[in-house]
Structure formats: structure tokens, C-alpha cells
PDB file of C-alpha atoms in Angstrom:
ATOM      1  CA  MET G  13     -15.771  13.210  -2.932  1.00  0.00           C
ATOM      2  CA  SER G  14     -14.653  10.641  -0.367  1.00  0.00           C
ATOM      3  CA  THR G  15     -11.912  11.013   2.211  1.00  0.00           C
ATOM      4  CA  PRO G  16      -8.883   8.841   1.369  1.00  0.00           C
ATOM      5  CA  PHE G  17      -8.504   6.352   4.200  1.00  0.00           C
ATOM      6  CA  ALA G  18      -4.876   7.420   4.671  1.00  0.00           C
ATOM      7  CA  GLU G  19      -6.271  10.595   6.227  1.00  0.00           C
ATOM      8  CA  LEU G  20      -8.227   8.508   8.753  1.00  0.00           C
ATOM      9  CA  LEU G  21      -5.364   6.389  10.041  1.00  0.00           C
ATOM     10  CA  PRO G  22      -4.144   6.974  13.605  1.00  0.00           C
ATOM     11  CA  ARG G  23      -1.055   8.951  12.693  1.00  0.00           C
ATOM     12  CA  SER G  24      -3.080  11.676  11.014  1.00  0.00           C
ATOM     13  CA  ALA G  25      -6.595  11.625  12.409  1.00  0.00           C
ATOM     14  CA  GLY G  26      -6.444  11.512  16.194  1.00  0.00           C
ATOM     15  CA  SER G  27      -9.548  10.264  17.959  1.00  0.00           C
ATOM     16  CA  SER G  28     -11.534   9.844  14.731  1.00  0.00           C
ATOM     17  CA  ALA G  29      -8.956   7.486  13.216  1.00  0.00           C
ATOM     18  CA  ILE G  30      -9.343   3.980  11.896  1.00  0.00           C
ATOM     19  CA  ARG G  31      -8.256   1.850  14.852  1.00  0.00           C
ATOM     20  CA  VAL G  32      -9.424  -1.691  14.045  1.00  0.00           C
ATOM     21  CA  TRP G  33      -9.698  -2.827  10.414  1.00  0.00           C
ATOM     22  CA  LEU G  34     -11.699  -6.027   9.934  1.00  0.00           C
ATOM     23  CA  LYS G  35     -11.693  -8.570   7.119  1.00  0.00           C
ATOM     24  CA  SER G  36     -14.819 -10.515   7.887  1.00  0.00           C
ATOM     25  CA  SER G  37     -16.491 -11.762   4.712  1.00  0.00           C
ATOM     26  CA  ALA G  38     -15.787 -15.483   5.233  1.00  0.00           C
ATOM     27  CA  TYR G  39     -16.944 -15.240   8.852  1.00  0.00           C
ATOM     28  CA  THR G  40     -20.114 -13.267   8.126  1.00  0.00           C
ATOM     29  CA  LYS G  41     -21.036 -15.417   5.121  1.00  0.00           C
ATOM     30  CA  ARG G  42     -20.863 -18.537   7.256  1.00  0.00           C
ATOM     31  CA  LEU G  43     -22.760 -16.868  10.082  1.00  0.00           C
ATOM     32  CA  LEU G  44     -25.455 -15.166   8.004  1.00  0.00           C
ATOM     33  CA  LEU G  45     -25.605 -17.227   4.797  1.00  0.00           C
ATOM     34  CA  GLY G  46     -24.660 -20.665   6.089  1.00  0.00           C
ATOM     35  CA  ALA G  47     -21.250 -21.181   4.439  1.00  0.00           C
ATOM     36  CA  ASP G  48     -18.000 -19.253   4.168  1.00  0.00           C
ATOM     37  CA  ASP G  49     -18.072 -19.771   0.375  1.00  0.00           C
ATOM     38  CA  ALA G  50     -21.706 -18.668   0.004  1.00  0.00           C
ATOM     39  CA  ASP G  51     -22.505 -16.419  -2.956  1.00  0.00           C
ATOM     40  CA  PRO G  52     -24.210 -13.114  -2.035  1.00  0.00           C
ATOM     41  CA  TRP G  53     -23.426 -11.556  -5.435  1.00  0.00           C
ATOM     42  CA  GLY G  54     -26.535 -12.452  -7.423  1.00  0.00           C
ATOM     43  CA  SER G  55     -27.817  -8.880  -7.293  1.00  0.00           C
ATOM     44  CA  ALA G  56     -27.008  -5.573  -5.643  1.00  0.00           C
ATOM     45  CA  ALA G  57     -30.150  -5.834  -3.517  1.00  0.00           C
ATOM     46  CA  GLY G  58     -29.213  -9.309  -2.330  1.00  0.00           C
ATOM     47  CA  PHE G  59     -25.681  -8.253  -1.515  1.00  0.00           C
ATOM     48  CA  LEU G  60     -26.869  -5.168   0.347  1.00  0.00           C
ATOM     49  CA  ALA G  61     -29.197  -7.263   2.497  1.00  0.00           C
ATOM     50  CA  TYR G  62     -26.228  -9.420   3.514  1.00  0.00           C
ATOM     51  CA  PHE G  63     -23.809  -6.494   3.829  1.00  0.00           C
ATOM     52  CA  SER G  64     -26.083  -4.323   5.955  1.00  0.00           C
ATOM     53  CA  GLN G  65     -26.680  -7.171   8.397  1.00  0.00           C
ATOM     54  CA  ALA G  66     -22.959  -7.936   8.638  1.00  0.00           C
ATOM     55  CA  HIS G  67     -22.079  -4.259   9.005  1.00  0.00           C
ATOM     56  CA  GLY G  68     -24.643  -3.776  11.741  1.00  0.00           C
ATOM     57  CA  LEU G  69     -23.350  -6.817  13.599  1.00  0.00           C
ATOM     58  CA  LEU G  70     -19.635  -5.935  13.626  1.00  0.00           C
ATOM     59  CA  LYS G  71     -19.756  -2.125  13.251  1.00  0.00           C
ATOM     60  CA  PRO G  72     -16.342  -1.967  11.540  1.00  0.00           C
ATOM     61  CA  ASP G  73     -14.221   1.158  11.227  1.00  0.00           C
ATOM     62  CA  VAL G  74     -13.775   0.346   7.521  1.00  0.00           C
ATOM     63  CA  ALA G  75     -16.474  -0.990   5.199  1.00  0.00           C
ATOM     64  CA  VAL G  76     -14.954  -3.514   2.806  1.00  0.00           C
ATOM     65  CA  ILE G  77     -16.191  -4.970  -0.471  1.00  0.00           C
ATOM     66  CA  GLU G  78     -14.268  -8.112  -1.436  1.00  0.00           C
ATOM     67  CA  VAL G  79     -13.875  -7.699  -5.192  1.00  0.00           C
ATOM     68  CA  GLY G  80     -11.978 -10.944  -5.639  1.00  0.00           C
ATOM     69  CA  ASP G  81     -14.847 -12.837  -4.045  1.00  0.00           C
ATOM     70  CA  LEU G  82     -17.270 -11.334  -6.568  1.00  0.00           C
ATOM     71  CA  PHE G  83     -15.240 -12.468  -9.581  1.00  0.00           C
ATOM     72  CA  GLU G  84     -14.632 -15.874  -8.029  1.00  0.00           C
ATOM     73  CA  ALA G  85     -18.364 -16.374  -7.476  1.00  0.00           C
ATOM     74  CA  TRP G  86     -19.222 -15.214 -10.984  1.00  0.00           C
ATOM     75  CA  SER G  87     -16.620 -17.530 -12.522  1.00  0.00           C
ATOM     76  CA  ARG G  88     -17.999 -20.518 -10.606  1.00  0.00           C
ATOM     77  CA  ARG G  89     -21.512 -19.745 -11.821  1.00  0.00           C
ATOM     78  CA  GLU G  90     -20.223 -19.614 -15.393  1.00  0.00           C
ATOM     79  CA  GLY G  91     -18.590 -23.031 -15.206  1.00  0.00           C
ATOM     80  CA  GLY G  92     -15.103 -22.070 -14.042  1.00  0.00           C
ATOM     81  CA  LEU G  93     -12.192 -20.286 -15.650  1.00  0.00           C
ATOM     82  CA  GLU G  94     -10.505 -23.297 -17.206  1.00  0.00           C
ATOM     83  CA  ALA G  95     -13.477 -23.973 -19.466  1.00  0.00           C
ATOM     84  CA  ARG G  96     -13.188 -20.483 -20.996  1.00  0.00           C
ATOM     85  CA  LEU G  97      -9.471 -20.590 -21.728  1.00  0.00           C
ATOM     86  CA  GLY G  98      -9.204 -23.257 -24.391  1.00  0.00           C
ATOM     87  CA  SER G  99      -5.569 -23.765 -25.339  1.00  0.00           C
ATOM     88  CA  ARG G 100      -4.468 -20.286 -24.205  1.00  0.00           C
ATOM     89  CA  ARG G 101      -2.906 -20.965 -20.826  1.00  0.00           C
ATOM     90  CA  ARG G 102      -0.514 -18.043 -20.253  1.00  0.00           C
ATOM     91  CA  PRO G 103      -0.944 -16.671 -16.710  1.00  0.00           C
ATOM     92  CA  ALA G 104      -1.767 -13.163 -17.945  1.00  0.00           C
ATOM     93  CA  THR G 105      -4.352 -14.579 -20.339  1.00  0.00           C
ATOM     94  CA  ALA G 106      -5.982 -16.472 -17.487  1.00  0.00           C
ATOM     95  CA  LEU G 107      -6.328 -13.296 -15.422  1.00  0.00           C
ATOM     96  CA  ARG G 108      -7.569 -11.275 -18.386  1.00  0.00           C
ATOM     97  CA  LYS G 109     -10.264 -13.879 -19.018  1.00  0.00           C
ATOM     98  CA  LEU G 110     -11.252 -13.790 -15.358  1.00  0.00           C
ATOM     99  CA  LEU G 111     -11.547  -9.992 -15.181  1.00  0.00           C
ATOM    100  CA  GLU G 112     -12.748  -8.964 -18.640  1.00  0.00           C
ATOM    101  CA  PRO G 113     -16.473  -9.950 -18.557  1.00  0.00           C
ATOM    102  CA  ALA G 114     -18.801  -6.968 -18.319  1.00  0.00           C
ATOM    103  CA  ALA G 115     -21.416  -8.689 -16.143  1.00  0.00           C
ATOM    104  CA  PRO G 116     -19.461  -8.877 -12.853  1.00  0.00           C
ATOM    105  CA  LYS G 117     -18.173  -5.331 -13.391  1.00  0.00           C
ATOM    106  CA  ALA G 118     -21.763  -4.151 -13.711  1.00  0.00           C
ATOM    107  CA  VAL G 119     -22.676  -5.988 -10.507  1.00  0.00           C
ATOM    108  CA  LEU G 120     -19.688  -4.418  -8.759  1.00  0.00           C
ATOM    109  CA  ALA G 121     -20.774  -0.920  -9.788  1.00  0.00           C
ATOM    110  CA  GLU G 122     -24.330  -1.576  -8.585  1.00  0.00           C
ATOM    111  CA  VAL G 123     -23.063  -3.015  -5.302  1.00  0.00           C
ATOM    112  CA  VAL G 124     -20.720  -0.070  -4.686  1.00  0.00           C
ATOM    113  CA  GLU G 125     -23.534   2.392  -5.349  1.00  0.00           C
ATOM    114  CA  ALA G 126     -25.916   0.546  -3.019  1.00  0.00           C
ATOM    115  CA  VAL G 127     -23.359   0.193  -0.228  1.00  0.00           C
ATOM    116  CA  LEU G 128     -22.353   3.853  -0.409  1.00  0.00           C
ATOM    117  CA  ALA G 129     -25.991   4.883  -0.148  1.00  0.00           C
ATOM    118  CA  HIS G 130     -26.353   2.625   2.893  1.00  0.00           C
ATOM    119  CA  LEU G 131     -23.215   3.997   4.575  1.00  0.00           C
ATOM    120  CA  ARG G 132     -24.207   7.651   3.976  1.00  0.00           C
ATOM    121  CA  GLY G 133     -20.620   8.797   4.357  1.00  0.00           C
ATOM    122  CA  GLN G 134     -20.321   7.573   7.938  1.00  0.00           C
ATOM    123  CA  THR G 135     -17.782   4.807   7.215  1.00  0.00           C
ATOM    124  CA  PRO G 136     -15.032   4.792   4.571  1.00  0.00           C
ATOM    125  CA  LEU G 137     -15.543   2.243   1.802  1.00  0.00           C
ATOM    126  CA  VAL G 138     -12.522   0.230   0.662  1.00  0.00           C
ATOM    127  CA  LEU G 139     -12.308  -2.211  -2.225  1.00  0.00           C
ATOM    128  CA  ALA G 140     -10.245  -5.232  -1.169  1.00  0.00           C
ATOM    129  CA  MET G 141      -8.774  -7.461  -3.843  1.00  0.00           C
ATOM    130  CA  PRO G 142      -5.770  -9.671  -4.498  1.00  0.00           C
ATOM    131  CA  SER G 143      -2.655  -7.801  -5.534  1.00  0.00           C
ATOM    132  CA  PRO G 144      -1.823  -8.075  -9.250  1.00  0.00           C
ATOM    133  CA  ARG G 145       0.730 -10.768  -8.447  1.00  0.00           C
ATOM    134  CA  ALA G 146      -1.670 -12.650  -6.176  1.00  0.00           C
ATOM    135  CA  TRP G 147      -4.543 -12.445  -8.663  1.00  0.00           C
ATOM    136  CA  LEU G 148      -2.249 -13.594 -11.452  1.00  0.00           C
ATOM    137  CA  MET G 149      -1.110 -16.531  -9.329  1.00  0.00           C
ATOM    138  CA  HIS G 150      -4.695 -17.427  -8.440  1.00  0.00           C
ATOM    139  CA  ALA G 151      -5.963 -17.243 -12.025  1.00  0.00           C
ATOM    140  CA  ASN G 152      -2.983 -19.279 -13.204  1.00  0.00           C
ATOM    141  CA  ARG G 153      -3.763 -21.975 -10.642  1.00  0.00           C
ATOM    142  CA  LEU G 154      -7.422 -22.010 -11.712  1.00  0.00           C
ATOM    143  CA  ALA G 155      -6.204 -22.582 -15.260  1.00  0.00           C
ATOM    144  CA  GLY G 156      -3.999 -25.482 -14.191  1.00  0.00           C
ATOM    145  CA  GLY G 157      -0.711 -23.571 -14.396  1.00  0.00           C
ATOM    146  CA  ALA G 158       2.292 -23.684 -12.067  1.00  0.00           C
ATOM    147  CA  ASP G 159       3.517 -20.798  -9.931  1.00  0.00           C
ATOM    148  CA  GLU G 160       6.905 -20.867 -11.636  1.00  0.00           C
ATOM    149  CA  ASP G 161       5.190 -19.747 -14.852  1.00  0.00           C
ATOM    150  CA  LEU G 162       4.970 -16.202 -13.434  1.00  0.00           C
ATOM    151  CA  ASP G 163       7.435 -13.558 -14.599  1.00  0.00           C
ATOM    152  CA  PRO G 164       7.795  -9.781 -14.098  1.00  0.00           C
ATOM    153  CA  ASP G 165       6.241  -8.934 -17.472  1.00  0.00           C
ATOM    154  CA  ALA G 166       3.190 -11.043 -16.662  1.00  0.00           C
ATOM    155  CA  ILE G 167       2.810  -9.245 -13.319  1.00  0.00           C
ATOM    156  CA  GLU G 168       2.905  -5.862 -15.060  1.00  0.00           C
ATOM    157  CA  ASP G 169       0.248  -7.110 -17.491  1.00  0.00           C
ATOM    158  CA  ALA G 170      -1.798  -8.252 -14.506  1.00  0.00           C
ATOM    159  CA  ALA G 171      -1.538  -4.791 -12.967  1.00  0.00           C
ATOM    160  CA  MET G 172      -2.914  -3.254 -16.162  1.00  0.00           C
ATOM    161  CA  TYR G 173      -5.912  -5.611 -16.083  1.00  0.00           C
ATOM    162  CA  VAL G 174      -6.554  -4.745 -12.433  1.00  0.00           C
ATOM    163  CA  ALA G 175      -6.245  -1.036 -13.241  1.00  0.00           C
ATOM    164  CA  ASP G 176      -8.867  -1.443 -15.974  1.00  0.00           C
ATOM    165  CA  LEU G 177     -11.178  -3.089 -13.457  1.00  0.00           C
ATOM    166  CA  ILE G 178     -10.710  -0.210 -11.018  1.00  0.00           C
ATOM    167  CA  ARG G 179     -11.656   2.288 -13.708  1.00  0.00           C
ATOM    168  CA  SER G 180     -15.081   0.645 -13.950  1.00  0.00           C
ATOM    169  CA  VAL G 181     -15.998   2.129 -10.546  1.00  0.00           C
ATOM    170  CA  SER G 182     -14.021   5.349 -10.832  1.00  0.00           C
ATOM    171  CA  THR G 183     -17.058   7.620 -10.540  1.00  0.00           C
ATOM    172  CA  PHE G 184     -17.873   6.518  -6.990  1.00  0.00           C
ATOM    173  CA  PRO G 185     -16.535   8.133  -3.785  1.00  0.00           C
ATOM    174  CA  ILE G 186     -14.424   5.180  -2.703  1.00  0.00           C
ATOM    175  CA  SER G 187     -11.868   5.699   0.060  1.00  0.00           C
ATOM    176  CA  GLY G 188      -9.197   3.386  -1.299  1.00  0.00           C
ATOM    177  CA  LEU G 189      -7.884  -0.042  -2.183  1.00  0.00           C
ATOM    178  CA  LEU G 190      -6.530  -2.897  -0.112  1.00  0.00           C
ATOM    179  CA  LEU G 191      -4.270  -5.163  -2.163  1.00  0.00           C
ATOM    180  CA  GLU G 192      -3.584  -8.547  -0.564  1.00  0.00           C
ATOM    181  CA  GLU G 193      -0.733 -10.880  -1.379  1.00  0.00           C
ATOM    182  CA  GLN G 194      -1.242 -14.638  -1.439  1.00  0.00           C
ATOM    183  CA  THR G 195      -0.809 -16.070   2.036  1.00  0.00           C
ATOM    184  CA  ASP G 196       1.376 -18.903   0.686  1.00  0.00           C
ATOM    185  CA  ASP G 197       3.544 -16.829  -1.675  1.00  0.00           C
ATOM    186  CA  ARG G 198       7.076 -17.551  -0.491  1.00  0.00           C
ATOM    187  CA  ASP G 199       8.711 -16.131  -3.622  1.00  0.00           C
ATOM    188  CA  LEU G 200       7.436 -12.619  -3.139  1.00  0.00           C
ATOM    189  CA  GLY G 201      10.857 -11.015  -2.938  1.00  0.00           C
ATOM    190  CA  THR G 202      11.269  -7.304  -2.210  1.00  0.00           C
ATOM    191  CA  ALA G 203      10.729  -5.588  -5.575  1.00  0.00           C
ATOM    192  CA  PHE G 204       7.059  -6.409  -5.983  1.00  0.00           C
ATOM    193  CA  VAL G 205       5.431  -2.980  -5.604  1.00  0.00           C
ATOM    194  CA  GLU G 206       6.992  -1.429  -8.717  1.00  0.00           C
ATOM    195  CA  PRO G 207       5.151  -3.769 -11.153  1.00  0.00           C
ATOM    196  CA  TYR G 208       1.910  -2.607  -9.486  1.00  0.00           C
ATOM    197  CA  ARG G 209       2.568   0.974 -10.533  1.00  0.00           C
ATOM    198  CA  SER G 210      -0.327   1.149 -13.005  1.00  0.00           C
ATOM    199  CA  VAL G 211      -2.772   0.262 -10.210  1.00  0.00           C
ATOM    200  CA  ILE G 212      -1.225   2.755  -7.803  1.00  0.00           C
ATOM    201  CA  ASN G 213      -1.243   5.496 -10.445  1.00  0.00           C
ATOM    202  CA  VAL G 214      -4.926   4.959 -11.220  1.00  0.00           C
ATOM    203  CA  ALA G 215      -5.761   5.070  -7.513  1.00  0.00           C
ATOM    204  CA  ARG G 216      -3.767   8.286  -7.141  1.00  0.00           C
ATOM    205  CA  HIS G 217      -5.678   9.821 -10.044  1.00  0.00           C
ATOM    206  CA  TYR G 218      -8.958   9.203  -8.209  1.00  0.00           C
ATOM    207  CA  ARG G 219      -7.508  10.322  -4.839  1.00  0.00           C
ATOM    208  CA  TRP G 220      -7.856   6.832  -3.397  1.00  0.00           C
ATOM    209  CA  SER G 221      -5.451   5.504  -0.786  1.00  0.00           C
ATOM    210  CA  VAL G 222      -3.680   2.177  -1.313  1.00  0.00           C
ATOM    211  CA  ALA G 223      -2.676  -0.333   1.372  1.00  0.00           C
ATOM    212  CA  LEU G 224      -0.858  -3.627   0.886  1.00  0.00           C
ATOM    213  CA  ARG G 225      -1.303  -6.688   3.094  1.00  0.00           C
ATOM    214  CA  LEU G 226       1.691  -9.009   3.261  1.00  0.00           C
ATOM    215  CA  PRO G 227       1.971 -12.729   4.098  1.00  0.00           C
ATOM    216  CA  ALA G 228       2.851 -13.662   7.645  1.00  0.00           C
ATOM    217  CA  PHE G 229       6.416 -14.752   6.907  1.00  0.00           C
ATOM    218  CA  THR G 230       7.472 -11.720   4.845  1.00  0.00           C
ATOM    219  CA  GLN G 231      10.235  -9.321   5.867  1.00  0.00           C
ATOM    220  CA  VAL G 232      10.048  -6.124   3.844  1.00  0.00           C
ATOM    221  CA  PRO G 233      12.578  -3.287   3.613  1.00  0.00           C
ATOM    222  CA  ALA G 234      11.033   0.152   3.880  1.00  0.00           C
ATOM    223  CA  GLU G 235      12.167   1.230   0.413  1.00  0.00           C
ATOM    224  CA  ALA G 236      10.188  -1.623  -1.181  1.00  0.00           C
ATOM    225  CA  MET G 237       6.908   0.011  -0.130  1.00  0.00           C
ATOM    226  CA  ALA G 238       7.370   3.318  -1.960  1.00  0.00           C
ATOM    227  CA  GLY G 239       4.112   4.658  -3.366  1.00  0.00           C
ATOM    228  CA  LEU G 240       1.812   3.009  -0.837  1.00  0.00           C
ATOM    229  CA  ASP G 241      -0.181   4.709   1.920  1.00  0.00           C
ATOM    230  CA  ALA G 242      -0.147   1.890   4.481  1.00  0.00           C
ATOM    231  CA  VAL G 243       1.278  -1.566   5.087  1.00  0.00           C
ATOM    232  CA  ILE G 244      -0.540  -4.396   6.858  1.00  0.00           C
ATOM    233  CA  ALA G 245       1.549  -7.286   8.165  1.00  0.00           C
ATOM    234  CA  GLU G 246       2.486  -9.111  11.316  1.00  0.00           C
ATOM    235  CA  ALA G 247       4.494  -7.155  13.866  1.00  0.00           C
ATOM    236  CA  GLY G 248       8.175  -6.964  12.990  1.00  0.00           C
ATOM    237  CA  SER G 249       7.675  -7.386   9.246  1.00  0.00           C
ATOM    238  CA  TYR G 250       8.084  -3.715   8.362  1.00  0.00           C
ATOM    239  CA  ASP G 251      10.038  -0.910  10.005  1.00  0.00           C
ATOM    240  CA  GLY G 252       9.452   1.978   7.618  1.00  0.00           C
ATOM    241  CA  SER G 253       7.629   5.261   8.087  1.00  0.00           C
ATOM    242  CA  LEU G 254       4.306   4.383   6.448  1.00  0.00           C
ATOM    243  CA  PRO G 255       1.236   3.897   8.644  1.00  0.00           C
ATOM    244  CA  PHE G 256       1.329   0.291   9.804  1.00  0.00           C
ATOM    245  CA  GLY G 257      -1.512  -2.102  10.473  1.00  0.00           C
ATOM    246  CA  SER G 258      -0.478  -4.901  12.799  1.00  0.00           C
ATOM    247  CA  ASP G 259      -2.083  -8.141  11.621  1.00  0.00           C
ATOM    248  CA  ILE G 260      -3.241  -9.820  14.828  1.00  0.00           C
ATOM    249  CA  SER G 261      -5.560 -12.335  13.172  1.00  0.00           C
ATOM    250  CA  ALA G 262      -3.879 -15.405  14.692  1.00  0.00           C
ATOM    251  CA  ALA G 263      -3.936 -14.018  18.228  1.00  0.00           C
ATOM    252  CA  PHE G 264      -7.556 -12.934  17.786  1.00  0.00           C
ATOM    253  CA  ALA G 265      -8.590 -16.410  16.622  1.00  0.00           C
ATOM    254  CA  ALA G 266      -6.804 -18.023  19.559  1.00  0.00           C
ATOM    255  CA  GLY G 267      -8.407 -15.676  22.077  1.00  0.00           C
ATOM    256  CA  GLN G 268      -5.005 -14.526  23.276  1.00  0.00           C
ATOM    257  CA  THR G 269      -4.338 -11.372  25.227  1.00  0.00           C
ATOM    258  CA  ILE G 270      -3.517  -8.582  22.794  1.00  0.00           C
ATOM    259  CA  ALA G 271      -1.373  -5.617  23.720  1.00  0.00           C
ATOM    260  CA  PRO G 272      -2.458  -2.067  22.894  1.00  0.00           C
ATOM    261  CA  PRO G 273      -1.174  -0.929  19.497  1.00  0.00           C
ATOM    262  CA  PRO G 274       1.889   1.312  19.509  1.00  0.00           C
ATOM    263  CA  THR G 275       1.247   4.979  18.905  1.00  0.00           C
ATOM    264  CA  GLY G 276       0.380   5.656  15.291  1.00  0.00           C
ATOM    265  CA  GLN G 277      -0.538   2.068  14.446  1.00  0.00           C
ATOM    266  CA  PHE G 278      -3.859   0.377  13.810  1.00  0.00           C
ATOM    267  CA  GLN G 279      -4.829  -3.262  14.177  1.00  0.00           C
ATOM    268  CA  PHE G 280      -6.002  -5.588  11.425  1.00  0.00           C
ATOM    269  CA  VAL G 281      -8.044  -8.732  12.005  1.00  0.00           C
ATOM    270  CA  GLU G 282      -9.177 -11.342   9.519  1.00  0.00           C
ATOM    271  CA  ILE G 283     -11.939 -13.082  11.437  1.00  0.00           C
ATOM    272  CA  ALA G 284     -11.733 -16.846  11.016  1.00  0.00           C
ATOM    273  CA  PRO G 285     -15.052 -18.294   9.820  1.00  0.00           C
ATOM    274  CA  GLY G 286     -15.219 -20.960  12.518  1.00  0.00           C
ATOM    275  CA  LEU G 287     -15.133 -18.614  15.521  1.00  0.00           C
ATOM    276  CA  ARG G 288     -18.104 -18.429  17.865  1.00  0.00           C
ATOM    277  CA  PRO G 289     -20.088 -15.185  17.458  1.00  0.00           C
ATOM    278  CA  GLU G 290     -19.999 -14.517  21.208  1.00  0.00           C
ATOM    279  CA  ALA G 291     -16.216 -14.838  21.263  1.00  0.00           C
ATOM    280  CA  VAL G 292     -15.846 -12.537  18.255  1.00  0.00           C
ATOM    281  CA  LEU G 293     -17.963  -9.783  19.766  1.00  0.00           C
ATOM    282  CA  GLU G 294     -16.179 -10.091  23.102  1.00  0.00           C
ATOM    283  CA  MET G 295     -12.757  -9.833  21.457  1.00  0.00           C
ATOM    284  CA  LEU G 296     -13.861  -6.824  19.418  1.00  0.00           C
ATOM    285  CA  VAL G 297     -14.985  -5.041  22.572  1.00  0.00           C
ATOM    286  CA  ARG G 298     -11.539  -5.657  24.078  1.00  0.00           C
ATOM    287  CA  LEU G 299      -9.729  -4.483  20.958  1.00  0.00           C
ATOM    288  CA  ARG G 300     -11.697  -1.282  20.724  1.00  0.00           C
ATOM    289  CA  ALA G 301     -11.085  -0.555  24.376  1.00  0.00           C
ATOM    290  CA  LEU G 302      -7.342  -0.989  23.813  1.00  0.00           C
ATOM    291  CA  SER G 303      -7.392   1.341  20.822  1.00  0.00           C
ATOM    292  CA  ALA G 304      -9.604   4.039  22.327  1.00  0.00           C
TER     293      ALA G 304
END
């Protein structure tokens, strides 16, 4: 059984805590595979070759598998989502069509198994994916729909489809989920966690932690985050009691001086794909020294 990542965050785990959480797939794909939209998902062995090299290069506190990237790559190989929809263009139908094929789920299970064997319990494994709302919005856009077509019932349907996907890897000792909102979603509101309840409940059943990453411009009241284990956002976006990951991606990309994280917080960095490898490694050394 894995350790839920909530137990490894600074507030609860002292010197062994997660201090710097990296989102690096676009960066490492460009660096190691030649393009930030490269497809490493053809087989578990191929993905592991890429993953192990990336993991060895950056030595992250959290190992991350980008589930959304897998389904995006598979859909492109199959000719795109729009071609499989026909006349059925409801947003929830678009997401169901994106997530229902058995083939990418089988690849995901094989990849998770291979990565866990590689990690040997030394690093927590997290599945990162769009939130139900974000995945619904993305699938709807792929199908040619407009964002205003979304409604609360469709988001709840989306959460059920995401929960079904999670169940396909339920037997593995995964540490938790990172749900990410769309970076350009300016209609997020404050009542968006409740429609995700089916995803959160499934994660709870498997003893997985759940974190939510918010867009840069979002201001979130503490009560809106009930049921989560951690919130990741830019400083000042959240003032509740949950463990908080300060999203310093912009400052990291600009090479700016970064202050030490406040007590009980961790830092989150999405590494921009165009950064120089030397600059990335130098900044990571500085960050880890600040968080030590």
C-alpha cells in the first residue's frame, strides 16, 4: 500500500516532506524526445525509457504521470476526437468518447506498473490529469463546441467518467491525484469542487490524496476546497487551512529570485519547455536549498 502524498507534505512530514513539486513533461519531452508534444505512449517500455531518463535528470520529490497527455496522444493517433463523434456533440458525450476506449486504459495500467517498479517505493507516484470541468471543456473544444455549452449536470457527468478511468488503475499503490483546472478558465466560480465529488470519493476509497491546481487569476474561499488534501495556486489565491503549494512557475521561468516558502508550504513549478537545461538545474538547486 502506498503512502498518500498528503502525509508527505511539509505540514505533516518534517524533513522527509515534499518540498518542490515539478510538472515537467513538456520540458522533458522537448529535451529528450525533440518536441514538447512528442508521443512517448506507444508502449510501457518506451514510456519507461523516457520517464526514467527524465526522472534521473530532475530527481523530483513527486513522480508524475500525465494521464491527460496519454489520452490526447492516443486520440491524435486515432484520427482525433471529432471524427468519432458523428452528430453527437454534447460536451459530456465528447468526454465519454475520449475516455471510454480500452486501449489507452490498458497502456496506462502498464505504464503505472512499470513506473512503480522503477521507483521501488522511493518516490510517491501521482496521476495528474485535468479536473472534470477542465477535461470536459477540453473535449468539448476538440469536438468544436463552445465553452458556454457547459452546465453543472455535464460537469457531474464528467466527474463520473473520470472516476471510471481512475478505477482502471485502482489496484496499484498510487499516492494520489492532481486535478488541474484550465489555465484560461475565467468562469470557474467558487462552487466547482462539489461536482467533482465522485472523483474525490473514489480516491478516498483507495486511500489516495487529492490536490487541485487553480488558474493564476483565481481567488478561492477556503470553504470551496472542502474534501481536498492540498491546493496549488499562486500566492494569495487561497487562505484556508489545507496544505498549500505556491505556484512559482512564472518566477522560475524568468529566473527571478524566489523567497523561501512559508512554514508548512511547498513550492510547485511547471517547467516551461523552452528553458535552457543549465538554467533549470541551477534554479532547482536554489529551490531545494531554500526548502531544506
